[in-house]
Amino acid sequence: MKHYLFILFYLFCNAFIYAFQGTFWVYLFCFLMFSAIVVWGSFDIGLGYFVNSITHKKTKIKEVALTFDDGPTEFTPKFLDLLQENNIKATFFCIGKQIEKYPETFQRIISEGHTIGNHTYSHSNQTGFLSTSKMIEEIEKCDGVMLKTGNFKTDLYRPPFGVTNPNIAKAINKTGKKSVGWNVRSLDTITEDENKIYRKVAKGLQKGSIILLHDTSEKTYNVLVNLLVFLEREKYSTFTIE
């Protein structure tokens, strides 16, 4: 995707500069446009601008993946109970610090056969500004906690906030991870209305969708209850990110 964006941007700028005789304001406009594209590429993981990420499954059948970020938390056992009751396997992208806080829950995720991915050690709010070495440290430290707590290794990685850039791309490559994104984002961490979250997810579903949720609140648990009813009614099966 990024190659097409670069080509289109290059052609656009050349035509624009030629048409307006390359004045200062034209060059400034092109610079600002380029900056906007880079920012867009950094925050939209689906573009694959810096990192090629798994965002959906190519399939002809009605199946979706339930993925949960930022756990384990105090709410995760309820999510696990619900998934177990419905005989559904999900994918959990876990934070190293949270694993240290809830080791038994992390072990339960493993024992119940769910797929697990690395979501960095601290999920820093400064993720987009960290150096390559610091990002590698974040990923490897989480790997170490997973190995120590659950004797578990994973090659799956989900960038915090879905943010990617050259440093993060290098860190993913050097740690041998596969980046996993989504194509249905619930926005459950910033939306308070449970019904609004549910409608957003249900409306966005397609065959092979990867759904981004968080096992961090009672609110999302309630959304999941309704979502599982919807999936059963609409005859959707589920898959995990393997």
XYZ file of N, CA, C and O in Angstrom, residues 47-142:
384
model
N -3.314 0.416 6.629
C -2.657 0.868 5.401
C -1.388 0.086 5.102
O -0.969 0.004 3.951
N -0.766 -0.464 6.141
C 0.503 -1.155 5.935
C 1.587 -0.219 5.451
O 2.465 -0.596 4.671
N 1.546 1.031 5.893
C 2.467 2.055 5.405
C 3.910 1.768 5.829
O 4.832 1.879 5.026
N 4.110 1.421 7.105
C 5.449 1.110 7.605
C 5.637 -0.384 7.851
O 6.744 -0.903 7.752
N 4.552 -1.063 8.214
C 4.617 -2.482 8.572
C 3.452 -3.217 7.905
O 2.312 -2.751 7.966
N 3.733 -4.338 7.289
C 2.658 -5.168 6.759
C 2.054 -5.957 7.916
O 2.731 -6.780 8.535
N 0.806 -5.686 8.226
C 0.144 -6.325 9.359
C -1.005 -7.205 8.887
O -1.636 -6.926 7.859
N -1.273 -8.251 9.655
C -2.444 -9.093 9.406
C -3.653 -8.316 9.901
O -3.741 -7.985 11.090
N -4.583 -7.994 9.024
C -5.756 -7.219 9.428
C -7.067 -7.964 9.198
O -8.115 -7.513 9.651
N -7.013 -9.074 8.498
C -8.210 -9.880 8.251
C -7.769 -11.225 7.687
O -6.602 -11.417 7.343
N -8.700 -12.132 7.598
C -8.432 -13.443 7.014
C -9.177 -13.558 5.686
O -10.357 -13.221 5.596
N -8.471 -13.994 4.671
C -9.122 -14.209 3.380
C -9.898 -15.521 3.454
O -9.310 -16.594 3.566
N -11.188 -15.430 3.439
C -12.030 -16.608 3.589
C -13.362 -16.384 2.891
O -13.802 -15.238 2.723
N -13.998 -17.456 2.510
C -15.303 -17.385 1.848
C -16.436 -17.745 2.800
O -17.606 -17.725 2.418
N -16.065 -18.103 4.032
C -17.095 -18.484 4.989
C -17.277 -17.388 6.038
O -16.415 -16.519 6.214
N -18.393 -17.436 6.753
C -18.689 -16.425 7.767
C -17.953 -16.774 9.058
O -18.435 -17.546 9.884
N -16.768 -16.213 9.201
C -15.978 -16.436 10.404
C -15.243 -15.147 10.762
O -14.857 -14.366 9.885
N -15.076 -14.915 12.050
C -14.414 -13.713 12.546
C -13.489 -14.083 13.705
O -13.633 -15.143 14.310
N -12.564 -13.186 13.993
C -11.651 -13.384 15.119
C -11.945 -12.371 16.208
O -12.033 -11.167 15.940
N -12.099 -12.859 17.429
C -12.237 -11.996 18.598
C -10.857 -11.787 19.198
O -10.183 -12.755 19.571
N -10.402 -10.546 19.269
C -9.098 -10.267 19.867
C -9.264 -9.260 20.996
O -10.067 -8.322 20.900
N -8.500 -9.471 22.072
C -8.610 -8.634 23.259
C -7.233 -8.083 23.628
O -6.271 -8.851 23.766
N -7.165 -6.773 23.793
C -5.911 -6.104 24.121
C -5.866 -5.650 25.575
O -6.903 -5.463 26.219
N -4.630 -5.457 26.054
C -4.308 -4.746 27.304
C -4.470 -5.556 28.572
O -4.298 -5.020 29.668
N -4.778 -6.820 28.488
C -4.908 -7.645 29.674
C -3.599 -8.336 30.024
O -2.558 -8.057 29.421
N -3.665 -9.276 30.977
C -4.860 -9.617 31.753
C -5.184 -8.551 32.798
O -4.325 -7.819 33.254
N -6.489 -8.503 33.153
C -6.959 -7.538 34.142
C -7.896 -8.249 35.116
O -8.144 -9.453 34.979
N -8.434 -7.496 36.030
C -9.399 -8.061 36.978
C -10.663 -8.553 36.282
O -11.401 -9.384 36.825
N -10.927 -8.039 35.075
C -12.135 -8.416 34.339
C -11.922 -9.650 33.449
O -12.898 -10.267 33.027
N -10.679 -9.990 33.172
C -10.392 -11.067 32.215
C -11.035 -12.397 32.593
O -11.551 -13.094 31.707
N -11.052 -12.806 33.876
C -11.709 -14.079 34.201
C -13.165 -14.159 33.757
O -13.630 -15.216 33.313
N -13.902 -13.043 33.831
C -15.293 -13.043 33.372
C -15.362 -13.279 31.865
O -16.244 -13.985 31.366
N -14.443 -12.657 31.136
C -14.382 -12.866 29.690
C -14.082 -14.335 29.392
O -14.697 -14.944 28.508
N -13.144 -14.908 30.138
C -12.777 -16.307 29.930
C -13.943 -17.236 30.253
O -14.174 -18.224 29.548
N -14.681 -16.927 31.319
C -15.855 -17.735 31.669
C -16.868 -17.726 30.526
O -17.407 -18.777 30.142
N -17.124 -16.553 29.978
C -18.099 -16.409 28.899
C -17.650 -17.142 27.636
O -18.450 -17.836 26.994
N -16.382 -17.009 27.304
C -15.858 -17.705 26.126
C -15.924 -19.216 26.318
O -16.261 -19.957 25.391
N -15.615 -19.665 27.531
C -15.657 -21.097 27.821
C -17.079 -21.633 27.729
O -17.323 -22.718 27.179
N -18.033 -20.874 28.240
C -19.445 -21.279 28.187
C -19.926 -21.440 26.743
O -20.787 -22.281 26.451
N -19.361 -20.635 25.847
C -19.776 -20.662 24.442
C -18.818 -21.447 23.555
O -18.967 -21.454 22.328
N -17.837 -22.098 24.199
C -16.874 -22.934 23.475
C -16.186 -22.146 22.355
O -16.084 -22.589 21.210
N -15.706 -20.940 22.695
C -15.056 -20.057 21.725
C -13.628 -19.775 22.165
O -13.356 -19.515 23.338
N -12.721 -19.835 21.198
C -11.332 -19.466 21.441
C -11.087 -18.075 20.869
O -11.577 -17.732 19.795
N -10.312 -17.284 21.595
C -10.020 -15.918 21.178
C -8.503 -15.710 21.177
O -7.735 -16.625 21.473
N -8.108 -14.493 20.833
C -6.692 -14.127 20.843
C -6.499 -12.968 21.811
O -7.182 -11.945 21.708
N -5.573 -13.124 22.754
C -5.307 -12.104 23.763
C -3.917 -11.514 23.553
O -2.916 -12.245 23.574
N -3.866 -10.208 23.336
C -2.586 -9.512 23.225
C -2.285 -8.898 24.579
O -2.910 -7.916 25.001
N -1.328 -9.499 25.261
C -1.095 -9.206 26.678
C 0.081 -8.259 26.905
O 1.094 -8.304 26.199
N -0.075 -7.428 27.925
C 0.971 -6.501 28.351
C 1.801 -7.162 29.447
O 1.246 -7.753 30.376
N 3.117 -7.055 29.344
C 4.001 -7.700 30.306
C 3.720 -7.313 31.750
O 3.679 -8.161 32.651
N 3.525 -6.023 32.001
C 3.240 -5.551 33.364
C 1.958 -6.165 33.909
O 1.862 -6.462 35.107
N 0.976 -6.337 33.034
C -0.296 -6.910 33.466
C -0.158 -8.409 33.752
O -0.825 -8.932 34.648
N 0.683 -9.070 33.010
C 0.941 -10.488 33.279
C 1.564 -10.647 34.656
O 1.202 -11.553 35.423
N 2.498 -9.753 34.991
C 3.119 -9.789 36.317
C 2.096 -9.538 37.419
O 2.205 -10.104 38.513
N 1.102 -8.733 37.121
C 0.077 -8.387 38.103
C -0.948 -9.501 38.266
O -1.461 -9.730 39.372
N -1.255 -10.214 37.164
C -2.260 -11.277 37.194
C -1.700 -12.559 36.552
O -2.191 -13.015 35.515
N -0.681 -13.146 37.183
C -0.041 -14.328 36.589
C -0.977 -15.523 36.451
O -0.904 -16.263 35.464
N -1.853 -15.729 37.442
C -2.759 -16.882 37.378
C -3.734 -16.750 36.209
O -4.066 -17.747 35.551
N -4.182 -15.545 35.941
C -5.103 -15.330 34.827
C -4.396 -15.584 33.509
O -4.971 -16.184 32.584
N -3.145 -15.133 33.392
C -2.371 -15.396 32.183
C -2.217 -16.906 31.969
O -2.390 -17.408 30.854
N -1.922 -17.616 33.034
C -1.784 -19.069 32.936
C -3.097 -19.722 32.529
O -3.119 -20.705 31.783
N -4.188 -19.165 32.992
C -5.498 -19.705 32.616
C -5.771 -19.484 31.121
O -6.318 -20.370 30.450
N -5.416 -18.323 30.601
C -5.583 -18.060 29.167
C -4.872 -19.139 28.354
O -5.413 -19.662 27.372
N -3.665 -19.466 28.782
C -2.882 -20.498 28.091
C -3.557 -21.858 28.223
O -3.759 -22.569 27.227
N -3.924 -22.227 29.445
C -4.464 -23.568 29.705
C -5.789 -23.816 28.987
O -6.123 -24.959 28.662
N -6.539 -22.743 28.728
C -7.834 -22.900 28.070
C -7.742 -22.814 26.551
O -8.760 -22.814 25.854
N -6.512 -22.764 26.046
C -6.299 -22.914 24.612
C -6.468 -21.680 23.761
O -6.617 -21.777 22.535
N -6.431 -20.510 24.374
C -6.529 -19.284 23.592
C -5.166 -18.926 22.998
O -4.129 -19.338 23.504
N -5.181 -18.172 21.933
C -3.947 -17.704 21.313
C -3.495 -16.431 22.022
O -4.315 -15.619 22.450
N -2.179 -16.257 22.135
C -1.627 -15.121 22.864
C -0.620 -14.377 22.000
O 0.166 -14.979 21.278
N -0.670 -13.052 22.092
C 0.296 -12.219 21.387
C 0.946 -11.228 22.330
O 0.442 -10.942 23.422
N 2.069 -10.696 21.898
C 2.852 -9.723 22.659
C 2.282 -8.321 22.402
O 2.049 -7.935 21.266
N 2.083 -7.558 23.496
C 1.544 -6.197 23.372
C 2.454 -5.209 24.106
O 1.972 -4.206 24.644
N 3.745 -5.517 24.118
C 4.821 -4.794 24.806
C 4.744 -4.977 26.319
O 3.761 -5.489 26.847
N 5.792 -4.553 26.991
C 5.854 -4.708 28.432
C 5.028 -3.658 29.166
O 4.303 -3.959 30.114
N 5.094 -2.393 28.700
C 4.456 -1.320 29.474
C 3.332 -0.599 28.748
O 2.614 0.187 29.359
N 3.160 -0.849 27.444
C 2.136 -0.147 26.654
C 2.277 1.356 26.870
O 1.311 2.067 27.187
N 3.472 1.876 26.654
C 3.780 3.274 26.920
C 2.981 4.221 26.035
O 2.788 3.973 24.841
N 2.521 5.321 26.635
C 1.836 6.357 25.861
C 2.794 7.049 24.892
O 2.344 7.751 23.974
N 4.095 6.831 25.088
C 5.110 7.423 24.214
C 5.580 6.460 23.129
O 6.605 6.695 22.491
N 4.815 5.396 22.915
C 5.230 4.355 21.971
C 5.681 4.914 20.625
O 6.699 4.497 20.069
N 4.944 5.850 20.080
C 5.274 6.384 18.759
C 6.551 7.194 18.720
O 7.032 7.524 17.633
N 7.121 7.506 19.896
C 8.329 8.332 19.952
C 9.544 7.567 20.486
O 10.607 8.149 20.665
N 9.382 6.276 20.749
C 10.490 5.485 21.294
C 11.482 5.101 20.204
O 11.116 4.926 19.041
N 12.729 4.943 20.607
C 13.777 4.515 19.677
C 13.614 3.040 19.330
O 12.872 2.309 19.997
N 14.322 2.603 18.309
C 14.269 1.190 17.920
C 14.722 0.302 19.070
O 14.085 -0.712 19.374
N 15.815 0.692 19.729
C 16.347 -0.129 20.828
C 15.359 -0.217 21.984
O 15.209 -1.266 22.614
N 14.655 0.899 22.261
C 13.681 0.881 23.350
C 12.477 0.021 22.987
O 11.947 -0.704 23.848
N 12.053 0.062 21.723
C 10.944 -0.780 21.291
C 11.326 -2.257 21.354
O 10.519 -3.095 21.768
N 12.539 -2.573 20.961
C 13.012 -3.962 21.063
C 12.992 -4.401 22.523
O 12.569 -5.516 22.855
N 13.441 -3.516 23.416
C 13.442 -3.823 24.850
C 12.017 -4.085 25.347
O 11.782 -5.014 26.131
N 11.063 -3.267 24.901
C 9.660 -3.431 25.303
C 9.116 -4.792 24.866
O 8.416 -5.469 25.618
N 9.427 -5.173 23.640
C 8.935 -6.450 23.106
C 9.620 -7.626 23.798
O 8.962 -8.580 24.230
N 10.931 -7.560 23.921
C 11.680 -8.673 24.500
C 11.404 -8.834 25.993
O 11.396 -9.949 26.506
N 11.163 -7.728 26.678
C 10.851 -7.815 28.117
C 9.505 -8.497 28.319
O 9.337 -9.309 29.242
N 8.546 -8.195 27.443
C 7.250 -8.879 27.522
C 7.417 -10.358 27.220
O 6.821 -11.210 27.893
